[in-house]
Amino acid sequence: MPDASRNVDTILTAITEGFAQRYPHRKTTRNWQDRSAYNNRDLEPGLLTVIYTGEIPNDVYDTYIKILVIGRVYCGAKATALETEQAELAFLQEWREFCTSSAFGNISILSVNSSQQQEKPDGWFLAECRSGPYDLAAEIDWLPVGPAELPEGIKASQSPDIGASNESRYFDVDENF
């Protein structure tokens, strides 16, 4: 069975759940929906959405996961543009603190965009992030079919004293070697 830490879906869920545990007054999801899907009261506490956008694979053992994080908050019908921006910045600061905390700590924020006070009383930010690196390699089995019998011991030598003619000079390799 594959290790759960090697599963991108599991990693994204852990990020979302980790933020929810650290900031229980916020709502979190991995399911993006258009603004029209929400009532104002749904967004008042702030809703953080984590979306997988791809990977940056240096190699299978050193892969970064790209995520788009959307923070939305409804500030009330009478909120000013500045109050909306301040709510966005407070929410973004919580995300920033989570990214660098011991709770998750391996998320880098690459860029941030905001509503720029244009959509008051709805505030939002978009944070393009990179998480990792992760070892996403599958379990590698170098000997899918092993020998019928295992040797009683392993012997070794160092060059140039190798080969059948030098077998008497070989030494035993034990588990502490």
PDB file of N, CA, C and O in Angstrom, residues 20-62:
ATOM      1  N   ALA A  20      -7.491  24.606   9.185  1.00  0.00           N
ATOM      2  CA  ALA A  20      -8.755  24.633   9.941  1.00  0.00           C
ATOM      3  C   ALA A  20      -8.512  24.397  11.429  1.00  0.00           C
ATOM      4  O   ALA A  20      -9.171  25.012  12.273  1.00  0.00           O
ATOM      5  N   GLN A  21      -7.572  23.544  11.775  1.00  0.00           N
ATOM      6  CA  GLN A  21      -7.275  23.288  13.188  1.00  0.00           C
ATOM      7  C   GLN A  21      -6.600  24.491  13.835  1.00  0.00           C
ATOM      8  O   GLN A  21      -6.867  24.823  14.977  1.00  0.00           O
ATOM      9  N   ARG A  22      -5.723  25.140  13.096  1.00  0.00           N
ATOM     10  CA  ARG A  22      -4.986  26.280  13.648  1.00  0.00           C
ATOM     11  C   ARG A  22      -5.872  27.529  13.745  1.00  0.00           C
ATOM     12  O   ARG A  22      -5.697  28.348  14.637  1.00  0.00           O
ATOM     13  N   TYR A  23      -6.805  27.668  12.794  1.00  0.00           N
ATOM     14  CA  TYR A  23      -7.693  28.840  12.757  1.00  0.00           C
ATOM     15  C   TYR A  23      -9.148  28.362  12.691  1.00  0.00           C
ATOM     16  O   TYR A  23      -9.788  28.445  11.640  1.00  0.00           O
ATOM     17  N   PRO A  24      -9.674  27.860  13.799  1.00  0.00           N
ATOM     18  CA  PRO A  24     -11.023  27.276  13.779  1.00  0.00           C
ATOM     19  C   PRO A  24     -12.135  28.280  13.483  1.00  0.00           C
ATOM     20  O   PRO A  24     -13.243  27.871  13.135  1.00  0.00           O
ATOM     21  N   HIS A  25     -11.858  29.564  13.588  1.00  0.00           N
ATOM     22  CA  HIS A  25     -12.884  30.564  13.273  1.00  0.00           C
ATOM     23  C   HIS A  25     -13.056  30.734  11.756  1.00  0.00           C
ATOM     24  O   HIS A  25     -14.013  31.353  11.315  1.00  0.00           O
ATOM     25  N   ARG A  26     -12.151  30.174  10.966  1.00  0.00           N
ATOM     26  CA  ARG A  26     -12.256  30.221   9.500  1.00  0.00           C
ATOM     27  C   ARG A  26     -12.847  28.910   8.987  1.00  0.00           C
ATOM     28  O   ARG A  26     -12.716  27.862   9.616  1.00  0.00           O
ATOM     29  N   LYS A  27     -13.441  28.973   7.819  1.00  0.00           N
ATOM     30  CA  LYS A  27     -13.909  27.770   7.131  1.00  0.00           C
ATOM     31  C   LYS A  27     -12.880  27.402   6.075  1.00  0.00           C
ATOM     32  O   LYS A  27     -12.210  28.287   5.524  1.00  0.00           O
ATOM     33  N   THR A  28     -12.754  26.118   5.778  1.00  0.00           N
ATOM     34  CA  THR A  28     -11.824  25.665   4.742  1.00  0.00           C
ATOM     35  C   THR A  28     -12.503  24.648   3.836  1.00  0.00           C
ATOM     36  O   THR A  28     -13.429  23.954   4.242  1.00  0.00           O
ATOM     37  N   THR A  29     -12.008  24.580   2.610  1.00  0.00           N
ATOM     38  CA  THR A  29     -12.536  23.619   1.645  1.00  0.00           C
ATOM     39  C   THR A  29     -11.495  23.375   0.561  1.00  0.00           C
ATOM     40  O   THR A  29     -10.559  24.165   0.396  1.00  0.00           O
ATOM     41  N   ARG A  30     -11.674  22.297  -0.177  1.00  0.00           N
ATOM     42  CA  ARG A  30     -10.893  22.060  -1.386  1.00  0.00           C
ATOM     43  C   ARG A  30     -11.792  22.138  -2.614  1.00  0.00           C
ATOM     44  O   ARG A  30     -11.359  21.870  -3.727  1.00  0.00           O
ATOM     45  N   ASN A  31     -13.039  22.510  -2.394  1.00  0.00           N
ATOM     46  CA  ASN A  31     -14.026  22.535  -3.461  1.00  0.00           C
ATOM     47  C   ASN A  31     -14.352  23.980  -3.827  1.00  0.00           C
ATOM     48  O   ASN A  31     -15.174  24.620  -3.171  1.00  0.00           O
ATOM     49  N   TRP A  32     -13.742  24.503  -4.877  1.00  0.00           N
ATOM     50  CA  TRP A  32     -13.991  25.877  -5.298  1.00  0.00           C
ATOM     51  C   TRP A  32     -15.400  25.996  -5.862  1.00  0.00           C
ATOM     52  O   TRP A  32     -15.867  25.140  -6.620  1.00  0.00           O
ATOM     53  N   GLN A  33     -16.069  27.080  -5.487  1.00  0.00           N
ATOM     54  CA  GLN A  33     -17.380  27.398  -6.048  1.00  0.00           C
ATOM     55  C   GLN A  33     -17.426  28.891  -6.340  1.00  0.00           C
ATOM     56  O   GLN A  33     -16.776  29.693  -5.676  1.00  0.00           O
ATOM     57  N   ASP A  34     -18.210  29.238  -7.319  1.00  0.00           N
ATOM     58  CA  ASP A  34     -18.414  30.639  -7.675  1.00  0.00           C
ATOM     59  C   ASP A  34     -19.051  31.387  -6.504  1.00  0.00           C
ATOM     60  O   ASP A  34     -19.733  30.794  -5.667  1.00  0.00           O
ATOM     61  N   ARG A  35     -18.866  32.686  -6.467  1.00  0.00           N
ATOM     62  CA  ARG A  35     -19.417  33.524  -5.385  1.00  0.00           C
ATOM     63  C   ARG A  35     -20.917  33.334  -5.241  1.00  0.00           C
ATOM     64  O   ARG A  35     -21.460  33.346  -4.136  1.00  0.00           O
ATOM     65  N   SER A  36     -21.611  33.127  -6.344  1.00  0.00           N
ATOM     66  CA  SER A  36     -23.071  32.987  -6.300  1.00  0.00           C
ATOM     67  C   SER A  36     -23.527  31.745  -5.524  1.00  0.00           C
ATOM     68  O   SER A  36     -24.692  31.655  -5.142  1.00  0.00           O
ATOM     69  N   ALA A  37     -22.631  30.815  -5.263  1.00  0.00           N
ATOM     70  CA  ALA A  37     -22.983  29.606  -4.515  1.00  0.00           C
ATOM     71  C   ALA A  37     -23.078  29.862  -3.013  1.00  0.00           C
ATOM     72  O   ALA A  37     -23.533  29.005  -2.262  1.00  0.00           O
ATOM     73  N   TYR A  38     -22.653  31.041  -2.572  1.00  0.00           N
ATOM     74  CA  TYR A  38     -22.599  31.346  -1.140  1.00  0.00           C
ATOM     75  C   TYR A  38     -23.548  32.464  -0.752  1.00  0.00           C
ATOM     76  O   TYR A  38     -23.721  33.431  -1.498  1.00  0.00           O
ATOM     77  N   ASN A  39     -24.096  32.337   0.422  1.00  0.00           N
ATOM     78  CA  ASN A  39     -24.797  33.459   1.052  1.00  0.00           C
ATOM     79  C   ASN A  39     -23.736  34.315   1.724  1.00  0.00           C
ATOM     80  O   ASN A  39     -22.649  33.833   2.054  1.00  0.00           O
ATOM     81  N   ASN A  40     -24.058  35.570   1.971  1.00  0.00           N
ATOM     82  CA  ASN A  40     -23.106  36.444   2.647  1.00  0.00           C
ATOM     83  C   ASN A  40     -22.656  35.865   3.982  1.00  0.00           C
ATOM     84  O   ASN A  40     -21.475  35.903   4.326  1.00  0.00           O
ATOM     85  N   ARG A  41     -23.582  35.302   4.741  1.00  0.00           N
ATOM     86  CA  ARG A  41     -23.248  34.769   6.068  1.00  0.00           C
ATOM     87  C   ARG A  41     -22.264  33.593   5.976  1.00  0.00           C
ATOM     88  O   ARG A  41     -21.530  33.334   6.918  1.00  0.00           O
ATOM     89  N   ASP A  42     -22.269  32.888   4.828  1.00  0.00           N
ATOM     90  CA  ASP A  42     -21.314  31.785   4.648  1.00  0.00           C
ATOM     91  C   ASP A  42     -19.877  32.281   4.591  1.00  0.00           C
ATOM     92  O   ASP A  42     -18.948  31.567   4.956  1.00  0.00           O
ATOM     93  N   LEU A  43     -19.688  33.522   4.109  1.00  0.00           N
ATOM     94  CA  LEU A  43     -18.350  34.063   3.913  1.00  0.00           C
ATOM     95  C   LEU A  43     -17.913  35.012   5.026  1.00  0.00           C
ATOM     96  O   LEU A  43     -16.764  35.465   5.028  1.00  0.00           O
ATOM     97  N   GLU A  44     -18.806  35.331   5.953  1.00  0.00           N
ATOM     98  CA  GLU A  44     -18.449  36.270   7.028  1.00  0.00           C
ATOM     99  C   GLU A  44     -17.241  35.808   7.852  1.00  0.00           C
ATOM    100  O   GLU A  44     -16.377  36.612   8.165  1.00  0.00           O
ATOM    101  N   PRO A  45     -17.149  34.526   8.228  1.00  0.00           N
ATOM    102  CA  PRO A  45     -15.974  34.130   9.009  1.00  0.00           C
ATOM    103  C   PRO A  45     -14.699  34.028   8.161  1.00  0.00           C
ATOM    104  O   PRO A  45     -13.599  33.992   8.700  1.00  0.00           O
ATOM    105  N   GLY A  46     -14.848  33.990   6.867  1.00  0.00           N
ATOM    106  CA  GLY A  46     -13.718  33.808   5.963  1.00  0.00           C
ATOM    107  C   GLY A  46     -13.670  32.366   5.491  1.00  0.00           C
ATOM    108  O   GLY A  46     -13.794  31.442   6.296  1.00  0.00           O
ATOM    109  N   LEU A  47     -13.505  32.174   4.211  1.00  0.00           N
ATOM    110  CA  LEU A  47     -13.455  30.846   3.616  1.00  0.00           C
ATOM    111  C   LEU A  47     -12.142  30.709   2.863  1.00  0.00           C
ATOM    112  O   LEU A  47     -11.850  31.498   1.956  1.00  0.00           O
ATOM    113  N   LEU A  48     -11.354  29.701   3.229  1.00  0.00           N
ATOM    114  CA  LEU A  48     -10.085  29.414   2.561  1.00  0.00           C
ATOM    115  C   LEU A  48     -10.274  28.197   1.669  1.00  0.00           C
ATOM    116  O   LEU A  48     -10.706  27.142   2.135  1.00  0.00           O
ATOM    117  N   THR A  49      -9.969  28.343   0.385  1.00  0.00           N
ATOM    118  CA  THR A  49     -10.079  27.249  -0.576  1.00  0.00           C
ATOM    119  C   THR A  49      -8.684  26.921  -1.088  1.00  0.00           C
ATOM    120  O   THR A  49      -7.953  27.817  -1.519  1.00  0.00           O
ATOM    121  N   VAL A  50      -8.316  25.637  -1.048  1.00  0.00           N
ATOM    122  CA  VAL A  50      -7.017  25.173  -1.524  1.00  0.00           C
ATOM    123  C   VAL A  50      -7.247  24.353  -2.788  1.00  0.00           C
ATOM    124  O   VAL A  50      -7.995  23.376  -2.777  1.00  0.00           O
ATOM    125  N   ILE A  51      -6.587  24.773  -3.898  1.00  0.00           N
ATOM    126  CA  ILE A  51      -6.776  24.127  -5.203  1.00  0.00           C
ATOM    127  C   ILE A  51      -5.432  23.669  -5.746  1.00  0.00           C
ATOM    128  O   ILE A  51      -4.478  24.457  -5.811  1.00  0.00           O
ATOM    129  N   TYR A  52      -5.361  22.419  -6.155  1.00  0.00           N
ATOM    130  CA  TYR A  52      -4.163  21.860  -6.793  1.00  0.00           C
ATOM    131  C   TYR A  52      -4.043  22.433  -8.202  1.00  0.00           C
ATOM    132  O   TYR A  52      -4.996  22.413  -8.975  1.00  0.00           O
ATOM    133  N   THR A  53      -2.865  22.967  -8.552  1.00  0.00           N
ATOM    134  CA  THR A  53      -2.688  23.512  -9.901  1.00  0.00           C
ATOM    135  C   THR A  53      -1.569  22.817 -10.680  1.00  0.00           C
ATOM    136  O   THR A  53      -1.366  23.131 -11.837  1.00  0.00           O
ATOM    137  N   GLY A  54      -0.856  21.910 -10.055  1.00  0.00           N
ATOM    138  CA  GLY A  54       0.181  21.193 -10.779  1.00  0.00           C
ATOM    139  C   GLY A  54       1.368  20.877  -9.885  1.00  0.00           C
ATOM    140  O   GLY A  54       1.297  20.973  -8.665  1.00  0.00           O
ATOM    141  N   GLU A  55       2.461  20.505 -10.537  1.00  0.00           N
ATOM    142  CA  GLU A  55       3.669  20.107  -9.817  1.00  0.00           C
ATOM    143  C   GLU A  55       4.895  20.675 -10.503  1.00  0.00           C
ATOM    144  O   GLU A  55       4.867  20.969 -11.703  1.00  0.00           O
ATOM    145  N   ILE A  56       5.943  20.805  -9.729  1.00  0.00           N
ATOM    146  CA  ILE A  56       7.262  21.159 -10.250  1.00  0.00           C
ATOM    147  C   ILE A  56       8.163  19.979  -9.900  1.00  0.00           C
ATOM    148  O   ILE A  56       8.702  19.912  -8.796  1.00  0.00           O
ATOM    149  N   PRO A  57       8.283  19.022 -10.819  1.00  0.00           N
ATOM    150  CA  PRO A  57       9.062  17.832 -10.486  1.00  0.00           C
ATOM    151  C   PRO A  57      10.546  17.991 -10.839  1.00  0.00           C
ATOM    152  O   PRO A  57      10.924  17.911 -11.995  1.00  0.00           O
ATOM    153  N   ASN A  58      11.364  18.256  -9.805  1.00  0.00           N
ATOM    154  CA  ASN A  58      12.811  18.206 -10.031  1.00  0.00           C
ATOM    155  C   ASN A  58      13.177  16.762 -10.350  1.00  0.00           C
ATOM    156  O   ASN A  58      13.917  16.493 -11.277  1.00  0.00           O
ATOM    157  N   ASP A  59      12.679  15.861  -9.564  1.00  0.00           N
ATOM    158  CA  ASP A  59      12.668  14.431  -9.825  1.00  0.00           C
ATOM    159  C   ASP A  59      11.593  13.858  -8.914  1.00  0.00           C
ATOM    160  O   ASP A  59      11.035  14.546  -8.073  1.00  0.00           O
ATOM    161  N   VAL A  60      11.291  12.584  -9.071  1.00  0.00           N
ATOM    162  CA  VAL A  60      10.173  11.989  -8.346  1.00  0.00           C
ATOM    163  C   VAL A  60      10.391  12.019  -6.832  1.00  0.00           C
ATOM    164  O   VAL A  60       9.449  11.974  -6.053  1.00  0.00           O
ATOM    165  N   TYR A  61      11.636  12.125  -6.404  1.00  0.00           N
ATOM    166  CA  TYR A  61      11.939  12.152  -4.972  1.00  0.00           C
ATOM    167  C   TYR A  61      11.966  13.575  -4.416  1.00  0.00           C
ATOM    168  O   TYR A  61      12.157  13.767  -3.226  1.00  0.00           O
ATOM    169  N   ASP A  62      11.814  14.564  -5.258  1.00  0.00           N
ATOM    170  CA  ASP A  62      11.986  15.965  -4.866  1.00  0.00           C
ATOM    171  C   ASP A  62      10.990  16.816  -5.660  1.00  0.00           C
ATOM    172  O   ASP A  62      11.373  17.614  -6.493  1.00  0.00           O
TER     173      ASP A  62
END
